[in-house]
Amino acid sequence: MTGENKQQSSGLLGWVLFVLGFAGALFVGWIVFPQLLFSTKYQPINYNHSIHQEEAGLSCEDCHFFLEDGTFAGKPKLSTCVECHSEPQGETEDEAKLVSEYVEPEKQIPWISYSRQPDNVFFSHAAHVRMAEMECTDCHQDVSGQTKAPPVKINRLTGYPNGIIKMYVCENCHVRENVSNACDVCHH
Amino acid sequence: MSGNESGKIRYGMVIDLDKCTGCMTCAVACQQENNVPFREDETKKVRSITWLEVFYLDNGKPYPEHRKAYLPRPCLQCDADPHPPCTFVCPVNATQRDEETGLVAHIPVRCIGCRYCISACSYHARYFNWWDPKWPKAMEEMLTPDVSTRMRGVVEKCTFCVHRLQLAKDKAFVEGRQELEEGEYVPACVEACPAKAMYFGNLADSHSEVAKLAKSPEAFRLLEKLGTEPKVIYLSSQEWIHKLADNVV
Amino acid sequence: MKLDRRAFVKLIAGGVGGTLLSPLPWKMADDTAIWSQNWFWRPSPERGSATLVNTACQLCPGGCGIRVRLIAKKNAVRIDGNPNHPVNQGGICPLGASGLQYLYGPSRIETPLKQTGQRGDVTTLKPISWDEALDILATKLRAMRQKARGLVCVSGKRQGTVPELFARFLHAYGSPNYVLMPAAADAESLGMFFSQGQSGLPGYDLENAKMIISFGSSYIEGWGAPARMQLAFGNWRSNTKGNRARIVQVETRGSLSSSKADDWLAVTPGTEAALALGLAQVIVSEGYYDRSFVNQYSYGFDEFKRLLQRNYTPEKVAAITGVTREKISALAREFSQTKPAVALSGWGQGRMQGSVYDFLAVQSLNGLVGSLNKPGGVTKKPSVPLAPWPEVVLDAISLEGEKEPRLDVGNEVQSSFPTSLFYNLVKNMNQGKPYSTQMLWVYEANPAHDLADVEPFIEALSNIETVVSFSSFMDETTQLADLVLPGPTYLERLEDVLTPPGLQYPVFGLSTPVLMPRFATIHPGDMLIRLAKSLGGGVASSFPWSDYESALKQRVEGLAQKASGRVADEPGVEPWKGGQGSKLAPNYESFDDLWDKLVEYGCWFDTSGNMPAWDSAFKTPSGKFEFYSQKMRQIGIRGNDITYLPHFEEVEPAGDPGDYPLLLMPYETLIITNGPVANPPFMTKMLFDFQLKGNDCFVDINTKTAANLGLKEGDRVTVQTERGSLEVRVHVSGNARPDVIFIPTGLGHSGFDPYIKGKGVNANAILVAQQDKTTGLASWWGTRVKIYKV
């Protein structure tokens, strides 16, 4: 074998390796890494939005509403559930679990938040929904009509759910809408 | 706010030292409201965190002409143009004045702990966390979620209970109002004062109680000559207190 | 083919390129930044919706209405004042605002404890079950029933249904020894008994007064109802100039009360009453007194006048008090001509009994200027119209017990006093006379720390077989207990909170549990009911209720039946306005409605319009206010004419002036609580570094005195009285009179938690309490002392 040949074949190999490395890294970065970064958690009760909307005739605001003090009750309290589910209404496994594990021992359901912000962040639903008239689905996934509670992806590094709104998103929108970006508008 | 043609808001406080009894409820209410940490030994005052500090004053005269007074000192929320001394020096923009309210905010998570702002403040109103805050386990239940807890290595200070402004605005928004009524947003110290010696409101609104009181001939501000333009105004009928306030001995 | 270096570099380059085009590095950088701000090692407060619950504060007798802010209905995160409550109107004191530090504090007692080793050894106080604990107590009580008088109960709480249940238990059991911790109220109630013929306490209409002279009362530092006094002070000062109420403080120390007054009269220690009599003399001799009151409603004016002319001329009073004659005359004129004006009595925060004559001197001054039973003056504190419980059922033993001499009675005449005489109890327990004490109960009190001149009390405990503490906290007295039966804290229990000291209108506050009890504690009321039932007989029959709640409700029926008074359901009520005879239409319809509203709003009140009618105001032999007390004579107090008149009795402080050249005076401040709980961390933090430095507390010494003694600021010194010595530091101050050094009370705890334990010294340990021979009341405002460098 000549030196040239050797060079050629190794050159080819080099490029194959390059592509392999490139593709492998893309695979790791786009497919494996997100799998590793996020843990998947399931809600304690597999809540069926669809059945509550269609069969029970509930609207979103029946469970997700503003309190008199202006704060937003994102996750319903057990008392809301008990209004109908003091006794099982149907025969699903999840409902049986609701009654036996939460309603009867009067224990709050530990719903996992899809959009928990850090302690130092103050987010005003009132300002965005009532004043700026934004839609819930501008920030939150649309669960209406879904028959299963979507699993929650929690970032293993930060501890926050996947898809929480980042500060730059807030800031950009505040700039666009000509709203103050002073620190204490959103932090405490 | 009513009667405020300009629509401008400059939140400020008036503290009537003639009415102040020195009971220190303001300082206790502040600690409770803002998750201010405490340690077993808090007697090294330069390392002790008290967002609302109470200064001891006396007229320096011998018994029985001796008179003393206590002076509550929150962050004075300096209105100096264009910057308060503290925000001007922050290298990371962790402290900033909200020009819509006049409140000087400090965001501990952004703070790098260089303490430049502490040296810039003329009123010792800023505090450094020399240790991680720690509570007996059971007392963690009495921490309010409205104010985030801090860590060692960052600065903190009085915010005029800005979280109360956030909550008050929420309530107004839900009721369909853009603006707050006088008294809807009041810091914890003012609310707790049993002698009603502390007033809070919009200094830019000439009809507000604080604006009226601020015009009193008995009104003064701390170290007025520095030009820091504090938005905390004191009232006192005692000349010696006025003198001490401007460091005239 | 061989993998050489170049190929490897290409692999890496490809990998890097791919990585850069994937979200990995960017996401990692971003998330790392977020992670770095998480601070996971420090607590992240639990989130949830907030609610406010009204209840009543019980950390002192001040009777404030409070609101507790709850997160997710379970974490209490703030206490502030209830704006609807007439007493504090939304304000609060530092102790009240620190209340959660007791609820969640590390010195809470979680279960009943039994001393299994040496008394006083905290490590051998072992947890036991409630059944066992109550069984131990019931068995002992059964065994000593024949000697029922040997049961003594000390209560730090002076009023309310729970103290009443304790008193009732002792009565039914057959012991006359239900004794209150000492307070100025003892002298006040005795003074009211002597001068007005009925026991009761004064209520001051301060909100309407234009001039106030305080004779040694720390009127803004914890005297009376603390938050109410701050509010009143703010109101006195809020009027525009010229219309401000005038405040005169008569006190030896340059306290905040002195500094904040318009005029401070720095009197010779212990001579406040002499000044009151000096003012009375000027008012009488210059004819400024209220003639209609003196002529129609007083008895013994001439005798009083003669005494004043003889002993209390401005010259003589100036010599006693150190206040100039001119000042005395001018103040007397001003006080008699300013209407309405009122004089306050009760030394410091009102923890010292003091002399009954001091109270009588000040009360007589109020009488002379026509401020008795008048708006802006002083009246008898109105009672809350609660329904009575059924009579105690007495059996053979308890009938016998009624006849037993009380252990707190020191002589024949004292047995008819409507007052507890705690220092007699200490003496008699120590000597085992007239009989010995088997069992001591301590409720809402910490005498082993808080009692001035504490040593004799601690010695007395060694003669007592069983000491039972009902405390929720590991206080000094509980450390010395054999059995600990912890009750829930005030935020976890139902209880009534009655009209606070010095208030002129009736208030009924309801303390309700704002959250589930944190530990398996039992309400003392329920404990007593259970205990009574297990003892059977008359004791059981005297406690017919199923639980404390039904006992309390039975009394509250009285409010429902009364056609006057309101539940505080709106802010800004001012019961002192409206004047005499005015009535409030009830805002409740039935008992159930009233109870529900009490639970919701926390307080019932009525107006001050219920000042006693003149014909029923005085129950004295003359039917009038008696300057010259016939009552004293009637109950057998012997002496000369002066004995029955208000007069100044000079008390010589304990200690030989040769050995102890200076005077030590304790002082009280609002930022150090004086029990039964120890100072909370929030408040201790606010002490100046010339009050507490490390573990050292400071005594205030006059600038010149310090220079003469060669002492500088911060020097460590020993202060020594004949009771003992303490090590402190020196604070050189213009507060202090040259011949007096001042020491704060409330520090020096050996119990409680690391935030207060070992900080400062307990001044009570070296004070000498001096008892008046006739009345048995004790004073401890001054003890002779020497001071030297460590």
mmCIF file with all atom_site columns, C-alpha atoms in Angstrom, chain C residues 624-763:
data_model
loop_
_atom_site.group_PDB
_atom_site.id
_atom_site.type_symbol
_atom_site.label_atom_id
_atom_site.label_alt_id
_atom_site.label_comp_id
_atom_site.label_asym_id
_atom_site.label_entity_id
_atom_site.label_seq_id
_atom_site.pdbx_PDB_ins_code
_atom_site.Cartn_x
_atom_site.Cartn_y
_atom_site.Cartn_z
_atom_site.occupancy
_atom_site.B_iso_or_equiv
_atom_site.pdbx_formal_charge
_atom_site.auth_seq_id
_atom_site.auth_comp_id
_atom_site.auth_asym_id
_atom_site.auth_atom_id
_atom_site.pdbx_PDB_model_num
ATOM 1   C CA . LYS C 1 624 ? -69.803 57.920 99.562  1.00 0.00 ? 624 LYS C CA 1
ATOM 2   C CA . PHE C 1 625 ? -66.220 57.972 98.373  1.00 0.00 ? 625 PHE C CA 1
ATOM 3   C CA . GLU C 1 626 ? -64.250 57.853 101.579 1.00 0.00 ? 626 GLU C CA 1
ATOM 4   C CA . PHE C 1 627 ? -61.086 59.889 101.856 1.00 0.00 ? 627 PHE C CA 1
ATOM 5   C CA . TYR C 1 628 ? -61.220 58.634 105.413 1.00 0.00 ? 628 TYR C CA 1
ATOM 6   C CA . SER C 1 629 ? -61.816 54.915 105.111 1.00 0.00 ? 629 SER C CA 1
ATOM 7   C CA . GLN C 1 630 ? -64.391 53.589 107.549 1.00 0.00 ? 630 GLN C CA 1
ATOM 8   C CA . LYS C 1 631 ? -64.122 50.260 105.803 1.00 0.00 ? 631 LYS C CA 1
ATOM 9   C CA . MET C 1 632 ? -60.570 49.856 107.059 1.00 0.00 ? 632 MET C CA 1
ATOM 10  C CA . ARG C 1 633 ? -61.729 50.496 110.578 1.00 0.00 ? 633 ARG C CA 1
ATOM 11  C CA . GLN C 1 634 ? -64.712 48.180 110.121 1.00 0.00 ? 634 GLN C CA 1
ATOM 12  C CA . ILE C 1 635 ? -62.605 45.189 109.129 1.00 0.00 ? 635 ILE C CA 1
ATOM 13  C CA . GLY C 1 636 ? -60.373 45.708 112.114 1.00 0.00 ? 636 GLY C CA 1
ATOM 14  C CA . ILE C 1 637 ? -57.317 47.560 110.879 1.00 0.00 ? 637 ILE C CA 1
ATOM 15  C CA . ARG C 1 638 ? -55.920 49.330 113.900 1.00 0.00 ? 638 ARG C CA 1
ATOM 16  C CA . GLY C 1 639 ? -53.836 52.463 113.922 1.00 0.00 ? 639 GLY C CA 1
ATOM 17  C CA . ASN C 1 640 ? -54.016 56.204 114.303 1.00 0.00 ? 640 ASN C CA 1
ATOM 18  C CA . ASP C 1 641 ? -56.034 58.609 112.178 1.00 0.00 ? 641 ASP C CA 1
ATOM 19  C CA . ILE C 1 642 ? -53.400 58.663 109.465 1.00 0.00 ? 642 ILE C CA 1
ATOM 20  C CA . THR C 1 643 ? -53.889 54.926 108.963 1.00 0.00 ? 643 THR C CA 1
ATOM 21  C CA . TYR C 1 644 ? -57.340 55.501 107.478 1.00 0.00 ? 644 TYR C CA 1
ATOM 22  C CA . LEU C 1 645 ? -56.319 58.378 105.241 1.00 0.00 ? 645 LEU C CA 1
ATOM 23  C CA . PRO C 1 646 ? -54.259 58.433 102.062 1.00 0.00 ? 646 PRO C CA 1
ATOM 24  C CA . HIS C 1 647 ? -50.745 59.204 103.144 1.00 0.00 ? 647 HIS C CA 1
ATOM 25  C CA . PHE C 1 648 ? -47.171 58.718 102.104 1.00 0.00 ? 648 PHE C CA 1
ATOM 26  C CA . GLU C 1 649 ? -45.245 55.957 103.823 1.00 0.00 ? 649 GLU C CA 1
ATOM 27  C CA . GLU C 1 650 ? -41.567 56.235 103.317 1.00 0.00 ? 650 GLU C CA 1
ATOM 28  C CA . VAL C 1 651 ? -40.071 52.867 102.539 1.00 0.00 ? 651 VAL C CA 1
ATOM 29  C CA . GLU C 1 652 ? -36.434 52.406 103.439 1.00 0.00 ? 652 GLU C CA 1
ATOM 30  C CA . PRO C 1 653 ? -34.908 50.192 100.718 1.00 0.00 ? 653 PRO C CA 1
ATOM 31  C CA . ALA C 1 654 ? -33.340 46.993 102.017 1.00 0.00 ? 654 ALA C CA 1
ATOM 32  C CA . GLY C 1 655 ? -29.615 47.118 102.690 1.00 0.00 ? 655 GLY C CA 1
ATOM 33  C CA . ASP C 1 656 ? -27.272 49.146 104.858 1.00 0.00 ? 656 ASP C CA 1
ATOM 34  C CA . PRO C 1 657 ? -26.420 52.420 103.086 1.00 0.00 ? 657 PRO C CA 1
ATOM 35  C CA . GLY C 1 658 ? -22.891 52.081 104.427 1.00 0.00 ? 658 GLY C CA 1
ATOM 36  C CA . ASP C 1 659 ? -22.312 48.777 102.659 1.00 0.00 ? 659 ASP C CA 1
ATOM 37  C CA . TYR C 1 660 ? -24.537 49.458 99.730  1.00 0.00 ? 660 TYR C CA 1
ATOM 38  C CA . PRO C 1 661 ? -24.150 53.108 98.787  1.00 0.00 ? 661 PRO C CA 1
ATOM 39  C CA . LEU C 1 662 ? -26.328 53.149 95.663  1.00 0.00 ? 662 LEU C CA 1
ATOM 40  C CA . LEU C 1 663 ? -29.898 52.185 94.891  1.00 0.00 ? 663 LEU C CA 1
ATOM 41  C CA . LEU C 1 664 ? -30.764 49.488 92.364  1.00 0.00 ? 664 LEU C CA 1
ATOM 42  C CA . MET C 1 665 ? -34.051 50.035 90.583  1.00 0.00 ? 665 MET C CA 1
ATOM 43  C CA . PRO C 1 666 ? -35.474 47.521 88.133  1.00 0.00 ? 666 PRO C CA 1
ATOM 44  C CA . TYR C 1 667 ? -37.087 48.832 84.975  1.00 0.00 ? 667 TYR C CA 1
ATOM 45  C CA . GLU C 1 668 ? -39.450 47.331 82.476  1.00 0.00 ? 668 GLU C CA 1
ATOM 46  C CA . THR C 1 669 ? -39.585 47.917 78.772  1.00 0.00 ? 669 THR C CA 1
ATOM 47  C CA . LEU C 1 670 ? -42.027 46.787 76.133  1.00 0.00 ? 670 LEU C CA 1
ATOM 48  C CA . ILE C 1 671 ? -39.308 45.115 74.086  1.00 0.00 ? 671 ILE C CA 1
ATOM 49  C CA . ILE C 1 672 ? -38.484 42.617 76.860  1.00 0.00 ? 672 ILE C CA 1
ATOM 50  C CA . THR C 1 673 ? -41.540 40.705 77.995  1.00 0.00 ? 673 THR C CA 1
ATOM 51  C CA . ASN C 1 674 ? -41.895 39.988 81.682  1.00 0.00 ? 674 ASN C CA 1
ATOM 52  C CA . GLY C 1 675 ? -43.490 36.592 81.382  1.00 0.00 ? 675 GLY C CA 1
ATOM 53  C CA . PRO C 1 676 ? -44.957 34.134 81.716  1.00 0.00 ? 676 PRO C CA 1
ATOM 54  C CA . VAL C 1 677 ? -43.268 33.449 78.369  1.00 0.00 ? 677 VAL C CA 1
ATOM 55  C CA . ALA C 1 678 ? -39.684 34.439 77.580  1.00 0.00 ? 678 ALA C CA 1
ATOM 56  C CA . ASN C 1 679 ? -38.741 37.050 74.999  1.00 0.00 ? 679 ASN C CA 1
ATOM 57  C CA . PRO C 1 680 ? -39.232 35.873 71.402  1.00 0.00 ? 680 PRO C CA 1
ATOM 58  C CA . PRO C 1 681 ? -36.333 36.091 68.883  1.00 0.00 ? 681 PRO C CA 1
ATOM 59  C CA . PHE C 1 682 ? -38.047 38.897 66.934  1.00 0.00 ? 682 PHE C CA 1
ATOM 60  C CA . MET C 1 683 ? -38.009 41.115 70.002  1.00 0.00 ? 683 MET C CA 1
ATOM 61  C CA . THR C 1 684 ? -34.640 40.108 71.411  1.00 0.00 ? 684 THR C CA 1
ATOM 62  C CA . LYS C 1 685 ? -33.127 41.078 68.065  1.00 0.00 ? 685 LYS C CA 1
ATOM 63  C CA . MET C 1 686 ? -34.355 44.625 68.526  1.00 0.00 ? 686 MET C CA 1
ATOM 64  C CA . LEU C 1 687 ? -32.496 45.208 71.795  1.00 0.00 ? 687 LEU C CA 1
ATOM 65  C CA . PHE C 1 688 ? -29.829 47.840 71.367  1.00 0.00 ? 688 PHE C CA 1
ATOM 66  C CA . ASP C 1 689 ? -26.233 46.769 71.828  1.00 0.00 ? 689 ASP C CA 1
ATOM 67  C CA . PHE C 1 690 ? -26.122 48.844 74.995  1.00 0.00 ? 690 PHE C CA 1
ATOM 68  C CA . GLN C 1 691 ? -28.922 46.690 76.385  1.00 0.00 ? 691 GLN C CA 1
ATOM 69  C CA . LEU C 1 692 ? -27.630 43.277 75.376  1.00 0.00 ? 692 LEU C CA 1
ATOM 70  C CA . LYS C 1 693 ? -24.226 42.410 73.970  1.00 0.00 ? 693 LYS C CA 1
ATOM 71  C CA . GLY C 1 694 ? -23.436 38.752 73.484  1.00 0.00 ? 694 GLY C CA 1
ATOM 72  C CA . ASN C 1 695 ? -24.852 37.266 76.649  1.00 0.00 ? 695 ASN C CA 1
ATOM 73  C CA . ASP C 1 696 ? -24.279 40.364 78.758  1.00 0.00 ? 696 ASP C CA 1
ATOM 74  C CA . CYS C 1 697 ? -26.991 42.776 79.713  1.00 0.00 ? 697 CYS C CA 1
ATOM 75  C CA . PHE C 1 698 ? -26.364 46.298 80.878  1.00 0.00 ? 698 PHE C CA 1
ATOM 76  C CA . VAL C 1 699 ? -27.214 48.472 83.840  1.00 0.00 ? 699 VAL C CA 1
ATOM 77  C CA . ASP C 1 700 ? -27.735 52.189 83.285  1.00 0.00 ? 700 ASP C CA 1
ATOM 78  C CA . ILE C 1 701 ? -25.455 54.389 85.369  1.00 0.00 ? 701 ILE C CA 1
ATOM 79  C CA . ASN C 1 702 ? -25.429 58.144 85.504  1.00 0.00 ? 702 ASN C CA 1
ATOM 80  C CA . THR C 1 703 ? -22.570 59.749 83.626  1.00 0.00 ? 703 THR C CA 1
ATOM 81  C CA . LYS C 1 704 ? -21.077 61.479 86.668  1.00 0.00 ? 704 LYS C CA 1
ATOM 82  C CA . THR C 1 705 ? -21.531 58.502 88.969  1.00 0.00 ? 705 THR C CA 1
ATOM 83  C CA . ALA C 1 706 ? -19.747 56.294 86.487  1.00 0.00 ? 706 ALA C CA 1
ATOM 84  C CA . ALA C 1 707 ? -16.880 58.760 86.290  1.00 0.00 ? 707 ALA C CA 1
ATOM 85  C CA . ASN C 1 708 ? -16.637 58.880 90.091  1.00 0.00 ? 708 ASN C CA 1
ATOM 86  C CA . LEU C 1 709 ? -16.527 55.097 90.256  1.00 0.00 ? 709 LEU C CA 1
ATOM 87  C CA . GLY C 1 710 ? -14.003 54.908 87.452  1.00 0.00 ? 710 GLY C CA 1
ATOM 88  C CA . LEU C 1 711 ? -16.400 53.037 85.181  1.00 0.00 ? 711 LEU C CA 1
ATOM 89  C CA . LYS C 1 712 ? -16.556 53.359 81.428  1.00 0.00 ? 712 LYS C CA 1
ATOM 90  C CA . GLU C 1 713 ? -19.150 52.304 78.888  1.00 0.00 ? 713 GLU C CA 1
ATOM 91  C CA . GLY C 1 714 ? -19.114 48.525 78.499  1.00 0.00 ? 714 GLY C CA 1
ATOM 92  C CA . ASP C 1 715 ? -17.125 47.732 81.656  1.00 0.00 ? 715 ASP C CA 1
ATOM 93  C CA . ARG C 1 716 ? -18.002 44.458 83.299  1.00 0.00 ? 716 ARG C CA 1
ATOM 94  C CA . VAL C 1 717 ? -19.225 44.978 86.821  1.00 0.00 ? 717 VAL C CA 1
ATOM 95  C CA . THR C 1 718 ? -20.763 43.079 89.681  1.00 0.00 ? 718 THR C CA 1
ATOM 96  C CA . VAL C 1 719 ? -23.898 44.531 91.199  1.00 0.00 ? 719 VAL C CA 1
ATOM 97  C CA . GLN C 1 720 ? -24.462 43.227 94.686  1.00 0.00 ? 720 GLN C CA 1
ATOM 98  C CA . THR C 1 721 ? -27.394 43.533 97.026  1.00 0.00 ? 721 THR C CA 1
ATOM 99  C CA . GLU C 1 722 ? -27.930 41.738 100.270 1.00 0.00 ? 722 GLU C CA 1
ATOM 100 C CA . ARG C 1 723 ? -29.800 39.054 98.293  1.00 0.00 ? 723 ARG C CA 1
ATOM 101 C CA . GLY C 1 724 ? -26.917 38.278 95.979  1.00 0.00 ? 724 GLY C CA 1
ATOM 102 C CA . SER C 1 725 ? -24.904 39.524 93.068  1.00 0.00 ? 725 SER C CA 1
ATOM 103 C CA . LEU C 1 726 ? -25.057 39.556 89.299  1.00 0.00 ? 726 LEU C CA 1
ATOM 104 C CA . GLU C 1 727 ? -22.509 40.222 86.623  1.00 0.00 ? 727 GLU C CA 1
ATOM 105 C CA . VAL C 1 728 ? -23.474 42.827 84.055  1.00 0.00 ? 728 VAL C CA 1
ATOM 106 C CA . ARG C 1 729 ? -21.981 45.572 81.926  1.00 0.00 ? 729 ARG C CA 1
ATOM 107 C CA . VAL C 1 730 ? -22.166 49.298 82.337  1.00 0.00 ? 730 VAL C CA 1
ATOM 108 C CA . HIS C 1 731 ? -24.121 51.639 80.111  1.00 0.00 ? 731 HIS C CA 1
ATOM 109 C CA . VAL C 1 732 ? -23.363 55.228 80.950  1.00 0.00 ? 732 VAL C CA 1
ATOM 110 C CA . SER C 1 733 ? -26.504 57.243 80.456  1.00 0.00 ? 733 SER C CA 1
ATOM 111 C CA . GLY C 1 734 ? -28.319 60.447 81.203  1.00 0.00 ? 734 GLY C CA 1
ATOM 112 C CA . ASN C 1 735 ? -31.386 58.270 81.895  1.00 0.00 ? 735 ASN C CA 1
ATOM 113 C CA . ALA C 1 736 ? -30.054 57.462 85.303  1.00 0.00 ? 736 ALA C CA 1
ATOM 114 C CA . ARG C 1 737 ? -30.251 59.501 88.451  1.00 0.00 ? 737 ARG C CA 1
ATOM 115 C CA . PRO C 1 738 ? -26.836 59.911 90.089  1.00 0.00 ? 738 PRO C CA 1
ATOM 116 C CA . ASP C 1 739 ? -27.595 57.737 93.108  1.00 0.00 ? 739 ASP C CA 1
ATOM 117 C CA . VAL C 1 740 ? -29.471 55.010 91.257  1.00 0.00 ? 740 VAL C CA 1
ATOM 118 C CA . ILE C 1 741 ? -28.517 52.272 88.852  1.00 0.00 ? 741 ILE C CA 1
ATOM 119 C CA . PHE C 1 742 ? -31.194 50.748 86.655  1.00 0.00 ? 742 PHE C CA 1
ATOM 120 C CA . ILE C 1 743 ? -31.447 47.126 85.626  1.00 0.00 ? 743 ILE C CA 1
ATOM 121 C CA . PRO C 1 744 ? -33.899 45.643 83.121  1.00 0.00 ? 744 PRO C CA 1
ATOM 122 C CA . THR C 1 745 ? -36.211 42.808 84.168  1.00 0.00 ? 745 THR C CA 1
ATOM 123 C CA . GLY C 1 746 ? -37.278 39.897 81.967  1.00 0.00 ? 746 GLY C CA 1
ATOM 124 C CA . LEU C 1 747 ? -33.860 38.573 80.946  1.00 0.00 ? 747 LEU C CA 1
ATOM 125 C CA . GLY C 1 748 ? -31.664 35.876 82.463  1.00 0.00 ? 748 GLY C CA 1
ATOM 126 C CA . HIS C 1 749 ? -33.718 32.846 81.512  1.00 0.00 ? 749 HIS C CA 1
ATOM 127 C CA . SER C 1 750 ? -32.380 29.359 82.164  1.00 0.00 ? 750 SER C CA 1
ATOM 128 C CA . GLY C 1 751 ? -35.338 27.677 80.506  1.00 0.00 ? 751 GLY C CA 1
ATOM 129 C CA . PHE C 1 752 ? -36.938 28.104 77.074  1.00 0.00 ? 752 PHE C CA 1
ATOM 130 C CA . ASP C 1 753 ? -34.869 27.966 73.880  1.00 0.00 ? 753 ASP C CA 1
ATOM 131 C CA . PRO C 1 754 ? -31.339 28.861 72.724  1.00 0.00 ? 754 PRO C CA 1
ATOM 132 C CA . TYR C 1 755 ? -32.585 32.193 71.397  1.00 0.00 ? 755 TYR C CA 1
ATOM 133 C CA . ILE C 1 756 ? -33.117 33.512 74.936  1.00 0.00 ? 756 ILE C CA 1
ATOM 134 C CA . LYS C 1 757 ? -31.498 31.068 77.333  1.00 0.00 ? 757 LYS C CA 1
ATOM 135 C CA . GLY C 1 758 ? -28.532 32.525 79.183  1.00 0.00 ? 758 GLY C CA 1
ATOM 136 C CA . LYS C 1 759 ? -28.970 36.021 77.768  1.00 0.00 ? 759 LYS C CA 1
ATOM 137 C CA . GLY C 1 760 ? -28.548 38.663 80.423  1.00 0.00 ? 760 GLY C CA 1
ATOM 138 C CA . VAL C 1 761 ? -29.288 38.168 84.085  1.00 0.00 ? 761 VAL C CA 1
ATOM 139 C CA . ASN C 1 762 ? -32.487 37.849 86.052  1.00 0.00 ? 762 ASN C CA 1
ATOM 140 C CA . ALA C 1 763 ? -32.770 41.025 88.101  1.00 0.00 ? 763 ALA C CA 1
#
